[in-house]
Amino acid sequence: MENKIEPCAIIIFGATGDLTNRKLLPALYKLEFENLLHKDSKIIAFARKIKSNEQFKKEALKAIKNFSKFKVDNLVWKKLANKIFYHQSEFQDIKGFNRLKAVIKKICTKTASCNKIFYLSAPPGFFEVIISNLKKSGLSAISGWSRVVFEKPFGRDLRSAKKLNESIKNAFKERQIYRIDHYLGKELVQNLLVLRFANSIFEPVWNKKYIDHIQITVAEDIGMGARGNYYEKAGALRDIVQNHMLQLVSLTAMEPPVSLNAEDIREEKVKILRSIRPFSLKDVDKIAVRGQYGSGKIDNNKVRAYRDEEKVDKNSNTETFAALKLNIDNWRWSNVPFYLSTGKRLKERVAEINIVFKKNPGMLFNGHVKHIQPNMLIVRIQPEEGISLQFSAKVPGKKMIMDHVRMDFCHECKFGPNTPDAYERLLYDVTIGDQTLFTSWDMVEHSWKIVDKIAKAWEHGKVLNYKPGSWGPKEADRLIEKDGRRWYEPQKPSYSELLQNDSKQ
Ligand code: BG6
């Protein structure tokens, strides 16, 4: 069923922040370009800094030009600019919320609709006060629908996440709450459901009988930039594993849902987190490795150590790398480990899911093998989106020699470069009221239960050092090697040279 695009007021709290500039404004521009914003919708930029409407719009245009994949069309920008209003207020100031209510009511009388999206792109420390002021001012209860969007992190552990959730529940119902995990908006992540459940060839082999193990990698080559303040309290575990990576585990491992409704999909996903084999605090060392980048060189340029980054403690023990081994104790996955690895300042930026199949008995071909590698199905989430199937083939010639080859599906070559950015898709889904690609409370709760245990074990002891530009500390290799397996280094797909991701269309 196609949901209708209705007029609404999109109120962005934290409208002068980095996320708004980098992601939300370019996404709103693209939605305007595609005619996916209702002509009567308004965007209210709520922020603490004092500035005029015109000044905000000037900065917004600059951000869109800087961060959008597309050249800015003046007419489209004008249409978008006409929708934008700047609203200055402190987040703690109830008067600012009362004024906002008056603004929204005025808009409503013109469009006969008081639908509202409250987008919390503010620092998480302000979430509770914003929610409380939305309730106190009566903004959350004005007629018309209200939806509230939260950026991560949703809490810092289970306790704080529960507290935050309780205060949100005072003002909003679960069906109104949209918790962003932008990985769910990525095209190849959405493709997982199609790959698995719309093709008859994959589902029959998607289980312990055929799959040996699964590797999930979310690697970044960048360092901390200006985010030291936030990252010191998060680390790779809370920043990436608790949300993006556990979402990828769930989507890879879930059972087929009974329908594509948000509820049915979310229900299957959460069952996976609940089936992850429990571990005790003293077992954490056996299933998890953490690291922190030191100083070094990448492409001949000097890079500083994490501890020398801006706003980072000189003795910081925060991990910038985490590797984990998880087991899912259900009928489909028993004894098929999921190995996860993520980090900053690694060799390259790449996110992929690698399904590694069991080796065949090999009797026939023993002695004919050049490099033996198992069959693999690789879902390349980024940067070159696609799916590759690896299998063995005979090397031409009189001798029976084998090598492994890959059959690559290049997403951009087939569907063009106009894949919606994750934020564009997610913002659109909020406007039409589709929660499928957002995190349910159950998912948040169960992922914190897993992550809290590891974080607790990591409160003490030392983080391992790794070289920038490497794949992390050597101990991460041992984590998998002690099981008789190894990490498969991500390979550039054959089509990567065809793609010109960076050029503006
Ligand atoms: C964010 C993390 O959620 O994801 C960042 O807070 C990280 O630390 C980013 O850099 C990675 O996103 P992407 O889309 O570039 O893989």
Coordinates of C-alpha atoms and ligand atoms in Angstrom, one line a residue:
M1 CA 0.0 0.0 0.0
E2 CA 1.4 3.4 -1.0
N3 CA 1.3 5.8 1.9
K4 CA 0.2 9.4 1.2
I5 CA 2.5 12.4 1.4
E6 CA 0.7 14.8 3.7
P7 CA 1.6 18.4 4.6
C8 CA 3.5 18.6 7.9
A9 CA 5.8 20.8 9.9
I10 CA 9.3 19.3 10.3
I11 CA 10.9 20.8 13.4
I12 CA 14.6 20.2 13.5
F13 CA 16.1 20.7 17.0
G14 CA 19.8 21.4 16.6
A15 CA 19.4 22.9 13.2
T16 CA 22.8 24.6 13.1
G17 CA 24.6 21.4 14.0
D18 CA 26.9 19.1 11.9
L19 CA 24.3 16.5 11.3
T20 CA 21.7 19.0 9.9
N21 CA 24.3 20.5 7.6
R22 CA 25.8 17.2 6.4
K23 CA 22.8 15.0 6.2
L24 CA 19.4 16.5 6.9
L25 CA 19.6 19.6 4.6
P26 CA 20.9 17.7 1.6
A27 CA 18.3 15.0 2.2
L28 CA 15.5 17.7 2.4
Y29 CA 16.8 19.3 -0.8
K30 CA 16.8 16.0 -2.6
L31 CA 13.2 15.3 -1.4
E32 CA 12.2 18.7 -2.7
F33 CA 13.9 17.9 -6.0
E34 CA 12.0 14.7 -6.3
N35 CA 8.7 16.4 -5.3
L36 CA 8.5 14.2 -2.2
L37 CA 7.8 17.1 0.2
H38 CA 4.2 18.3 0.2
K39 CA 3.9 21.8 -1.2
D40 CA 2.4 23.0 2.1
S41 CA 5.0 21.4 4.4
K42 CA 7.3 23.7 6.4
I43 CA 10.7 23.2 8.0
I44 CA 11.3 24.9 11.3
A45 CA 14.9 25.2 12.2
F46 CA 15.1 25.3 16.0
A47 CA 18.5 26.2 17.4
R48 CA 20.2 28.2 20.2
K49 CA 22.3 30.5 18.1
I50 CA 20.8 34.0 17.4
K51 CA 20.5 34.6 13.7
S52 CA 17.9 35.8 11.1
N53 CA 15.9 33.7 8.8
E54 CA 17.9 35.0 5.9
Q55 CA 21.2 34.2 7.5
F56 CA 20.1 30.7 8.3
K57 CA 18.9 30.1 4.7
K58 CA 22.2 31.4 3.4
E59 CA 24.1 28.9 5.5
A60 CA 21.7 26.1 4.7
L61 CA 22.3 26.7 0.9
K62 CA 26.1 26.6 1.5
A63 CA 25.7 23.3 3.4
I64 CA 23.6 21.8 0.7
K65 CA 26.1 22.8 -1.9
N66 CA 28.9 21.4 0.1
F67 CA 27.4 18.1 1.1
S68 CA 24.9 17.2 -1.6
K69 CA 25.8 14.7 -4.2
F70 CA 23.9 16.8 -6.7
K71 CA 24.4 20.2 -8.3
V72 CA 22.0 22.6 -6.7
D73 CA 19.2 23.8 -9.0
N74 CA 18.1 27.3 -8.1
L75 CA 14.4 26.8 -8.7
V76 CA 14.4 23.7 -6.4
W77 CA 16.3 25.6 -3.8
K78 CA 13.9 28.5 -3.9
K79 CA 11.0 26.1 -3.4
L80 CA 12.7 24.6 -0.4
A81 CA 13.9 28.0 1.0
N82 CA 10.2 29.2 1.0
K83 CA 9.4 26.4 3.4
I84 CA 12.2 27.2 5.9
F85 CA 11.8 29.3 9.1
Y86 CA 14.4 29.8 11.7
H87 CA 13.3 29.6 15.3
Q88 CA 15.8 30.7 18.0
S89 CA 15.5 29.3 21.5
E90 CA 17.4 27.4 24.2
F91 CA 16.2 23.8 24.5
Q92 CA 15.5 24.4 28.2
D93 CA 13.4 27.5 27.6
I94 CA 9.7 26.7 27.8
K95 CA 8.9 30.1 26.4
G96 CA 10.7 29.1 23.2
F97 CA 8.4 26.1 22.9
N98 CA 5.3 28.2 23.6
R99 CA 6.3 30.5 20.8
L100 CA 6.9 27.5 18.5
K101 CA 3.4 26.3 19.3
A102 CA 2.0 29.7 18.2
V103 CA 4.0 29.4 14.9
I104 CA 2.8 26.0 14.2
K105 CA -0.8 26.9 15.0
K106 CA -0.5 29.8 12.5
I107 CA 0.8 27.4 9.8
C108 CA -2.0 25.0 10.6
T109 CA -4.8 27.5 10.0
K110 CA -3.4 28.1 6.5
T111 CA -3.0 24.5 5.5
A112 CA -5.7 22.9 7.6
S113 CA -3.2 20.4 8.9
C114 CA -1.2 20.3 12.1
N115 CA 0.9 17.3 11.4
K116 CA 4.3 17.5 13.1
I117 CA 7.7 15.8 12.9
F118 CA 10.0 16.6 15.8
Y119 CA 13.5 15.7 14.7
L120 CA 16.0 15.6 17.6
S121 CA 19.3 16.3 15.9
A122 CA 20.5 17.9 19.2
P123 CA 23.2 16.5 21.5
P124 CA 21.7 13.5 23.4
G125 CA 22.1 15.3 26.7
F126 CA 19.2 17.6 25.6
F127 CA 16.8 14.8 24.5
E128 CA 14.9 14.6 27.9
V129 CA 14.4 18.3 28.3
I130 CA 13.2 18.8 24.7
I131 CA 10.7 16.0 25.2
S132 CA 9.5 17.4 28.5
N133 CA 9.1 20.8 27.0
L134 CA 7.2 19.4 24.0
K135 CA 4.8 17.9 26.5
K136 CA 4.6 20.9 28.8
S137 CA 3.9 23.3 26.0
G138 CA 1.2 21.1 24.6
L139 CA 3.0 20.9 21.3
S140 CA 3.0 17.1 21.2
A141 CA -0.7 17.1 21.7
I142 CA -1.8 19.6 19.0
S143 CA -4.4 18.0 16.7
G144 CA -2.9 16.2 13.6
W145 CA -0.3 13.5 13.9
S146 CA 3.0 13.9 15.7
R147 CA 6.1 11.9 15.2
V148 CA 9.4 12.2 17.0
V149 CA 12.7 11.2 15.5
F150 CA 15.8 10.4 17.6
E151 CA 19.4 10.3 16.4
K152 CA 21.7 7.9 18.1
P153 CA 23.0 7.3 20.6
F154 CA 19.8 6.2 22.3
G155 CA 21.2 6.0 25.8
R156 CA 24.7 5.1 26.9
D157 CA 23.8 1.8 28.4
L158 CA 20.6 -0.1 29.2
R159 CA 19.8 1.9 32.3
S160 CA 20.1 5.3 30.7
A161 CA 18.3 4.1 27.5
K162 CA 15.4 2.8 29.7
K163 CA 15.3 6.2 31.5
L164 CA 15.2 8.1 28.2
N165 CA 12.5 5.8 26.9
E166 CA 10.3 6.2 29.9
S167 CA 10.4 10.0 29.6
I168 CA 9.6 9.8 25.9
K169 CA 6.7 7.5 26.7
N170 CA 5.2 10.2 28.8
A171 CA 4.7 12.2 25.7
F172 CA 4.6 9.8 22.8
K173 CA 3.5 6.3 22.0
E174 CA 5.9 3.7 20.4
R175 CA 4.1 4.0 17.1
Q176 CA 5.1 7.7 17.1
I177 CA 8.8 7.1 17.9
Y178 CA 11.4 6.8 15.1
R179 CA 14.8 5.8 16.4
I180 CA 17.3 6.4 13.6
D181 CA 19.9 3.8 12.6
H182 CA 21.1 5.2 9.3
Y183 CA 22.5 1.8 8.3
L184 CA 19.0 0.6 7.9
G185 CA 18.5 3.3 5.2
K186 CA 21.4 2.1 3.2
E187 CA 20.3 0.5 -0.1
L188 CA 22.3 -2.7 0.2
V189 CA 21.1 -3.2 3.8
Q190 CA 17.5 -3.0 2.6
N191 CA 18.5 -5.4 -0.2
L192 CA 19.3 -8.1 2.3
L193 CA 15.6 -9.0 2.7
V194 CA 15.1 -9.2 -1.0
L195 CA 18.3 -11.2 -1.6
R196 CA 17.3 -13.7 1.1
F197 CA 13.5 -13.9 0.7
A198 CA 12.8 -13.0 -2.9
N199 CA 15.2 -15.5 -4.5
S200 CA 14.7 -19.2 -4.3
I201 CA 18.4 -20.1 -4.6
F202 CA 19.7 -18.5 -1.4
E203 CA 17.2 -19.3 1.3
P204 CA 17.7 -23.1 1.1
V205 CA 21.4 -22.8 1.8
W206 CA 21.1 -20.0 4.3
N207 CA 21.7 -22.1 7.4
K208 CA 24.1 -24.2 9.5
K209 CA 24.1 -27.0 7.0
Y210 CA 25.8 -25.0 4.3
I211 CA 27.3 -21.9 6.0
D212 CA 30.5 -22.2 8.0
H213 CA 30.5 -18.7 9.5
I214 CA 29.7 -15.1 8.8
Q215 CA 32.0 -12.1 8.8
I216 CA 30.7 -8.6 9.2
T217 CA 33.0 -5.6 8.7
V218 CA 32.4 -1.9 9.2
A219 CA 35.8 -0.3 8.7
E220 CA 36.6 3.4 8.4
D221 CA 39.9 5.0 7.3
I222 CA 39.1 8.3 9.0
G223 CA 40.2 9.3 12.5
M224 CA 38.3 11.2 15.1
G225 CA 38.1 14.6 13.6
A226 CA 36.4 17.0 16.0
R227 CA 34.3 14.3 17.6
G228 CA 36.6 13.4 20.5
N229 CA 34.3 14.7 23.1
Y230 CA 31.5 12.4 22.1
Y231 CA 33.7 9.4 21.1
E232 CA 35.5 9.3 24.4
K233 CA 32.3 8.3 26.1
A234 CA 31.2 6.0 23.3
G235 CA 34.1 4.0 21.8
A236 CA 33.6 1.6 18.8
L237 CA 31.4 -0.7 20.9
R238 CA 28.7 1.9 21.6
D239 CA 29.2 3.9 18.5
I240 CA 28.9 1.1 15.9
V241 CA 28.4 -2.4 17.4
Q242 CA 25.4 -1.6 19.6
N243 CA 23.4 -0.2 16.7
H244 CA 24.7 -0.6 13.1
M245 CA 26.4 -4.0 13.5
L246 CA 23.8 -5.7 15.6
Q247 CA 21.2 -4.5 13.1
L248 CA 23.3 -6.2 10.3
V249 CA 23.5 -9.4 12.4
S250 CA 19.7 -9.4 12.8
L251 CA 18.9 -8.8 9.2
T252 CA 21.4 -11.4 8.1
A253 CA 20.2 -14.0 10.6
M254 CA 16.4 -13.4 11.0
E255 CA 13.7 -15.9 9.9
P256 CA 11.4 -14.9 7.1
P257 CA 8.8 -12.5 8.5
V258 CA 5.1 -13.2 8.0
S259 CA 4.7 -9.9 6.0
L260 CA 6.7 -6.8 5.2
N261 CA 5.0 -4.8 7.9
A262 CA 7.3 -3.0 10.2
E263 CA 6.0 -5.0 13.2
D264 CA 6.5 -8.4 11.6
I265 CA 10.0 -7.6 10.5
R266 CA 11.0 -6.0 13.8
E267 CA 9.6 -9.1 15.7
E268 CA 11.9 -11.5 13.8
K269 CA 14.9 -9.2 14.2
V270 CA 14.6 -9.0 17.9
K271 CA 14.4 -12.8 18.2
I272 CA 17.9 -13.0 16.8
L273 CA 19.3 -10.7 19.5
R274 CA 17.5 -12.7 22.1
S275 CA 19.0 -15.9 20.8
I276 CA 22.6 -14.7 21.0
R277 CA 24.4 -17.1 23.3
P278 CA 24.8 -15.5 26.8
F279 CA 28.3 -15.0 28.0
S280 CA 29.7 -14.2 31.4
L281 CA 32.0 -11.3 32.3
K282 CA 35.0 -13.5 32.5
D283 CA 34.2 -14.9 29.0
V284 CA 34.4 -11.5 27.3
D285 CA 38.2 -11.9 26.7
K286 CA 37.5 -15.0 24.8
I287 CA 35.0 -13.5 22.4
A288 CA 36.0 -9.8 22.1
V289 CA 39.1 -7.8 21.3
R290 CA 39.5 -4.1 21.5
G291 CA 42.1 -1.7 20.1
Q292 CA 43.1 1.9 19.8
Y293 CA 45.1 3.5 17.0
G294 CA 48.5 4.8 17.6
S295 CA 50.4 7.3 15.5
G296 CA 51.8 6.4 12.1
K297 CA 51.5 7.1 8.4
I298 CA 48.7 6.6 5.9
D299 CA 49.6 7.2 2.3
N300 CA 52.8 8.8 3.4
N301 CA 51.0 11.4 5.5
K302 CA 51.6 11.4 9.2
V303 CA 48.5 10.8 11.4
R304 CA 48.3 11.3 15.1
A305 CA 47.5 8.7 17.7
Y306 CA 43.9 8.6 19.1
R307 CA 45.2 9.9 22.4
D308 CA 46.6 13.0 20.6
E309 CA 43.3 13.8 18.9
E310 CA 41.3 16.9 19.9
K311 CA 39.3 16.6 23.2
V312 CA 40.7 13.1 23.9
D313 CA 42.3 12.2 27.2
K314 CA 46.1 11.6 27.0
N315 CA 45.6 8.3 28.9
S316 CA 42.3 7.4 27.2
N317 CA 41.4 3.7 27.3
T318 CA 38.5 4.2 24.8
E319 CA 38.5 1.6 22.0
T320 CA 38.6 2.7 18.4
F321 CA 38.5 -0.9 17.2
A322 CA 36.3 -3.8 18.3
A323 CA 36.2 -7.4 17.1
L324 CA 33.6 -9.9 18.4
K325 CA 32.5 -13.4 18.0
L326 CA 28.8 -14.1 18.6
N327 CA 26.9 -17.3 18.5
I328 CA 23.2 -17.5 17.8
D329 CA 21.8 -20.5 19.5
N330 CA 18.7 -21.3 17.4
W331 CA 18.0 -24.1 14.9
R332 CA 19.2 -22.2 11.9
W333 CA 22.5 -20.9 13.3
S334 CA 23.7 -23.3 16.0
N335 CA 27.5 -23.5 15.8
V336 CA 27.8 -20.9 13.0
P337 CA 29.8 -18.0 14.5
F338 CA 29.3 -14.4 13.5
Y339 CA 32.6 -12.5 13.6
L340 CA 32.3 -8.8 13.7
S341 CA 35.0 -6.2 13.2
T342 CA 34.9 -2.4 13.2
G343 CA 37.2 0.4 13.7
K344 CA 38.6 3.8 12.8
R345 CA 41.8 4.6 11.0
L346 CA 41.8 1.1 9.4
K347 CA 43.1 0.3 6.0
E348 CA 40.1 1.4 4.0
R349 CA 36.5 2.5 4.3
V350 CA 34.4 -0.6 3.6
A351 CA 31.3 -2.2 5.0
E352 CA 30.4 -5.7 4.0
I353 CA 28.8 -8.9 5.1
N354 CA 30.6 -12.0 4.0
I355 CA 28.7 -15.3 4.1
V356 CA 31.4 -18.0 4.1
F357 CA 30.1 -21.4 3.0
K358 CA 31.4 -24.7 4.2
K359 CA 34.2 -26.3 2.1
N360 CA 33.4 -29.3 0.0
P361 CA 35.1 -32.6 0.8
G362 CA 37.6 -31.7 -1.8
M363 CA 38.6 -35.4 -2.6
L364 CA 38.4 -34.9 -6.3
F365 CA 40.5 -31.8 -6.5
N366 CA 43.1 -32.2 -3.8
G367 CA 46.4 -31.4 -5.3
H368 CA 44.9 -29.3 -8.1
V369 CA 44.3 -26.3 -6.1
K370 CA 46.2 -23.0 -6.4
H371 CA 44.5 -21.0 -3.6
I372 CA 41.8 -22.8 -1.8
Q373 CA 39.1 -20.5 -0.7
P374 CA 35.5 -21.4 0.2
N375 CA 32.4 -20.2 -1.7
M376 CA 31.4 -16.8 -0.4
L377 CA 28.5 -14.5 -0.9
I378 CA 29.6 -10.9 -0.2
V379 CA 27.1 -8.1 0.3
R380 CA 29.1 -4.9 -0.2
I381 CA 27.2 -2.2 1.6
Q382 CA 29.8 0.5 0.8
P383 CA 31.6 2.1 -0.9
E384 CA 31.0 0.2 -4.1
E385 CA 27.5 -1.2 -3.5
G386 CA 26.9 -4.6 -4.8
I387 CA 26.8 -8.4 -4.3
S388 CA 29.5 -10.9 -5.3
L389 CA 29.5 -14.6 -5.4
Q390 CA 32.8 -16.4 -5.1
F391 CA 33.3 -19.9 -6.5
S392 CA 36.1 -22.1 -7.8
A393 CA 36.9 -22.3 -11.5
K394 CA 39.5 -24.1 -13.6
V395 CA 42.5 -22.1 -14.7
P396 CA 42.9 -22.5 -18.6
G397 CA 45.5 -25.0 -19.7
K398 CA 46.2 -28.7 -19.8
K399 CA 46.6 -29.1 -16.1
M400 CA 43.7 -29.3 -13.7
I401 CA 44.4 -26.2 -11.6
M402 CA 41.8 -24.2 -9.9
D403 CA 41.4 -20.7 -8.7
H404 CA 38.6 -18.8 -7.1
V405 CA 36.7 -16.2 -9.2
R406 CA 33.9 -13.7 -8.4
M407 CA 30.7 -12.9 -10.1
D408 CA 29.9 -9.3 -9.3
F409 CA 26.6 -7.5 -9.3
C410 CA 27.3 -3.8 -9.5
H411 CA 24.3 -1.9 -8.0
E412 CA 25.2 1.4 -9.6
C413 CA 25.9 0.0 -13.0
K414 CA 22.4 -1.6 -13.1
F415 CA 20.4 1.0 -11.3
G416 CA 22.3 4.2 -11.9
P417 CA 24.1 6.5 -9.4
N418 CA 20.9 8.1 -8.0
T419 CA 20.5 5.8 -5.1
P420 CA 18.8 7.7 -2.3
D421 CA 21.1 8.6 0.5
A422 CA 20.1 6.8 3.8
Y423 CA 18.9 10.0 5.3
E424 CA 16.7 10.9 2.4
R425 CA 15.0 7.5 2.5
L426 CA 14.6 7.7 6.3
L427 CA 13.2 11.2 6.3
Y428 CA 10.8 10.3 3.6
D429 CA 9.7 7.2 5.6
V430 CA 9.0 9.4 8.7
T431 CA 6.8 11.8 6.5
I432 CA 4.7 8.8 5.3
G433 CA 4.7 7.1 8.7
D434 CA 6.6 3.9 7.9
Q435 CA 8.6 2.6 10.8
T436 CA 10.1 -0.4 9.1
L437 CA 13.6 1.1 8.8
F438 CA 13.7 2.4 12.4
T439 CA 14.8 0.7 15.6
S440 CA 12.1 -0.6 17.9
W441 CA 12.5 -0.3 21.7
D442 CA 12.9 -4.1 21.9
M443 CA 15.9 -3.9 19.6
V444 CA 17.5 -1.1 21.7
E445 CA 16.9 -3.0 24.9
H446 CA 18.4 -6.3 23.8
S447 CA 21.3 -4.7 22.0
W448 CA 22.3 -2.8 25.2
K449 CA 22.0 -6.1 27.2
I450 CA 24.7 -7.6 25.0
V451 CA 26.9 -4.5 24.8
D452 CA 26.7 -3.6 28.5
K453 CA 28.3 -6.9 29.4
I454 CA 31.3 -6.3 27.1
A455 CA 31.6 -2.7 28.2
K456 CA 31.6 -3.7 31.8
A457 CA 34.4 -6.2 31.2
W458 CA 36.3 -3.5 29.4
E459 CA 36.1 -0.9 32.2
H460 CA 39.4 -2.2 33.5
G461 CA 42.5 -3.5 31.8
K462 CA 44.3 -2.0 28.8
V463 CA 43.3 -1.4 25.3
L464 CA 45.6 -2.8 22.6
N465 CA 47.5 -0.5 20.2
Y466 CA 47.2 -0.9 16.4
K467 CA 48.9 0.8 13.5
P468 CA 46.8 3.3 11.5
G469 CA 46.2 1.9 8.0
S470 CA 46.2 -1.7 9.3
W471 CA 43.2 -4.0 9.9
G472 CA 43.4 -3.6 13.7
P473 CA 45.4 -5.3 16.4
K474 CA 47.0 -8.8 15.8
E475 CA 44.8 -10.2 18.7
A476 CA 41.8 -9.8 16.4
D477 CA 43.4 -12.3 14.1
R478 CA 43.9 -14.7 16.9
L479 CA 40.2 -14.4 17.9
I480 CA 39.2 -16.1 14.6
E481 CA 42.4 -18.2 14.1
K482 CA 41.9 -20.1 17.3
D483 CA 38.7 -21.4 15.6
G484 CA 40.7 -22.6 12.6
R485 CA 39.4 -19.7 10.4
R486 CA 40.7 -16.4 9.2
W487 CA 39.5 -12.9 8.3
Y488 CA 39.0 -12.5 4.5
E489 CA 40.3 -9.1 3.6
P490 CA 37.7 -7.0 1.7
Q491 CA 38.5 -7.0 -2.0
K492 CA 37.7 -4.3 -4.5
P493 CA 35.0 -5.6 -6.8
S494 CA 35.8 -5.8 -10.5
Y495 CA 33.4 -2.9 -11.3
S496 CA 35.0 -0.5 -8.8
E497 CA 36.9 1.4 -11.6
L498 CA 33.8 2.0 -13.5
L499 CA 32.3 3.9 -10.7
Q500 CA 32.9 7.6 -10.1
N501 CA 31.2 8.0 -6.8
D502 CA 32.6 11.4 -6.1
S503 CA 31.6 13.3 -9.2
K504 CA 28.6 15.6 -8.8
Q505 CA 25.8 14.8 -11.3
Ligands
BG6_1 C1 27.9 6.9 12.8 C2 29.0 6.9 13.8 O1 26.8 6.3 13.4 O2 28.3 6.2 11.7 C3 30.3 7.5 13.2 O3 28.7 7.7 14.9 C4 30.6 6.7 11.9 O4 31.4 7.3 14.1 C5 29.4 6.7 11.0 O5 31.7 7.4 11.3 C6 29.7 5.8 9.8 O6 28.7 5.9 8.9 P1 28.9 5.6 7.4 O7 27.5 5.8 6.8 O8 29.9 6.6 6.9 O9 29.4 4.2 7.3

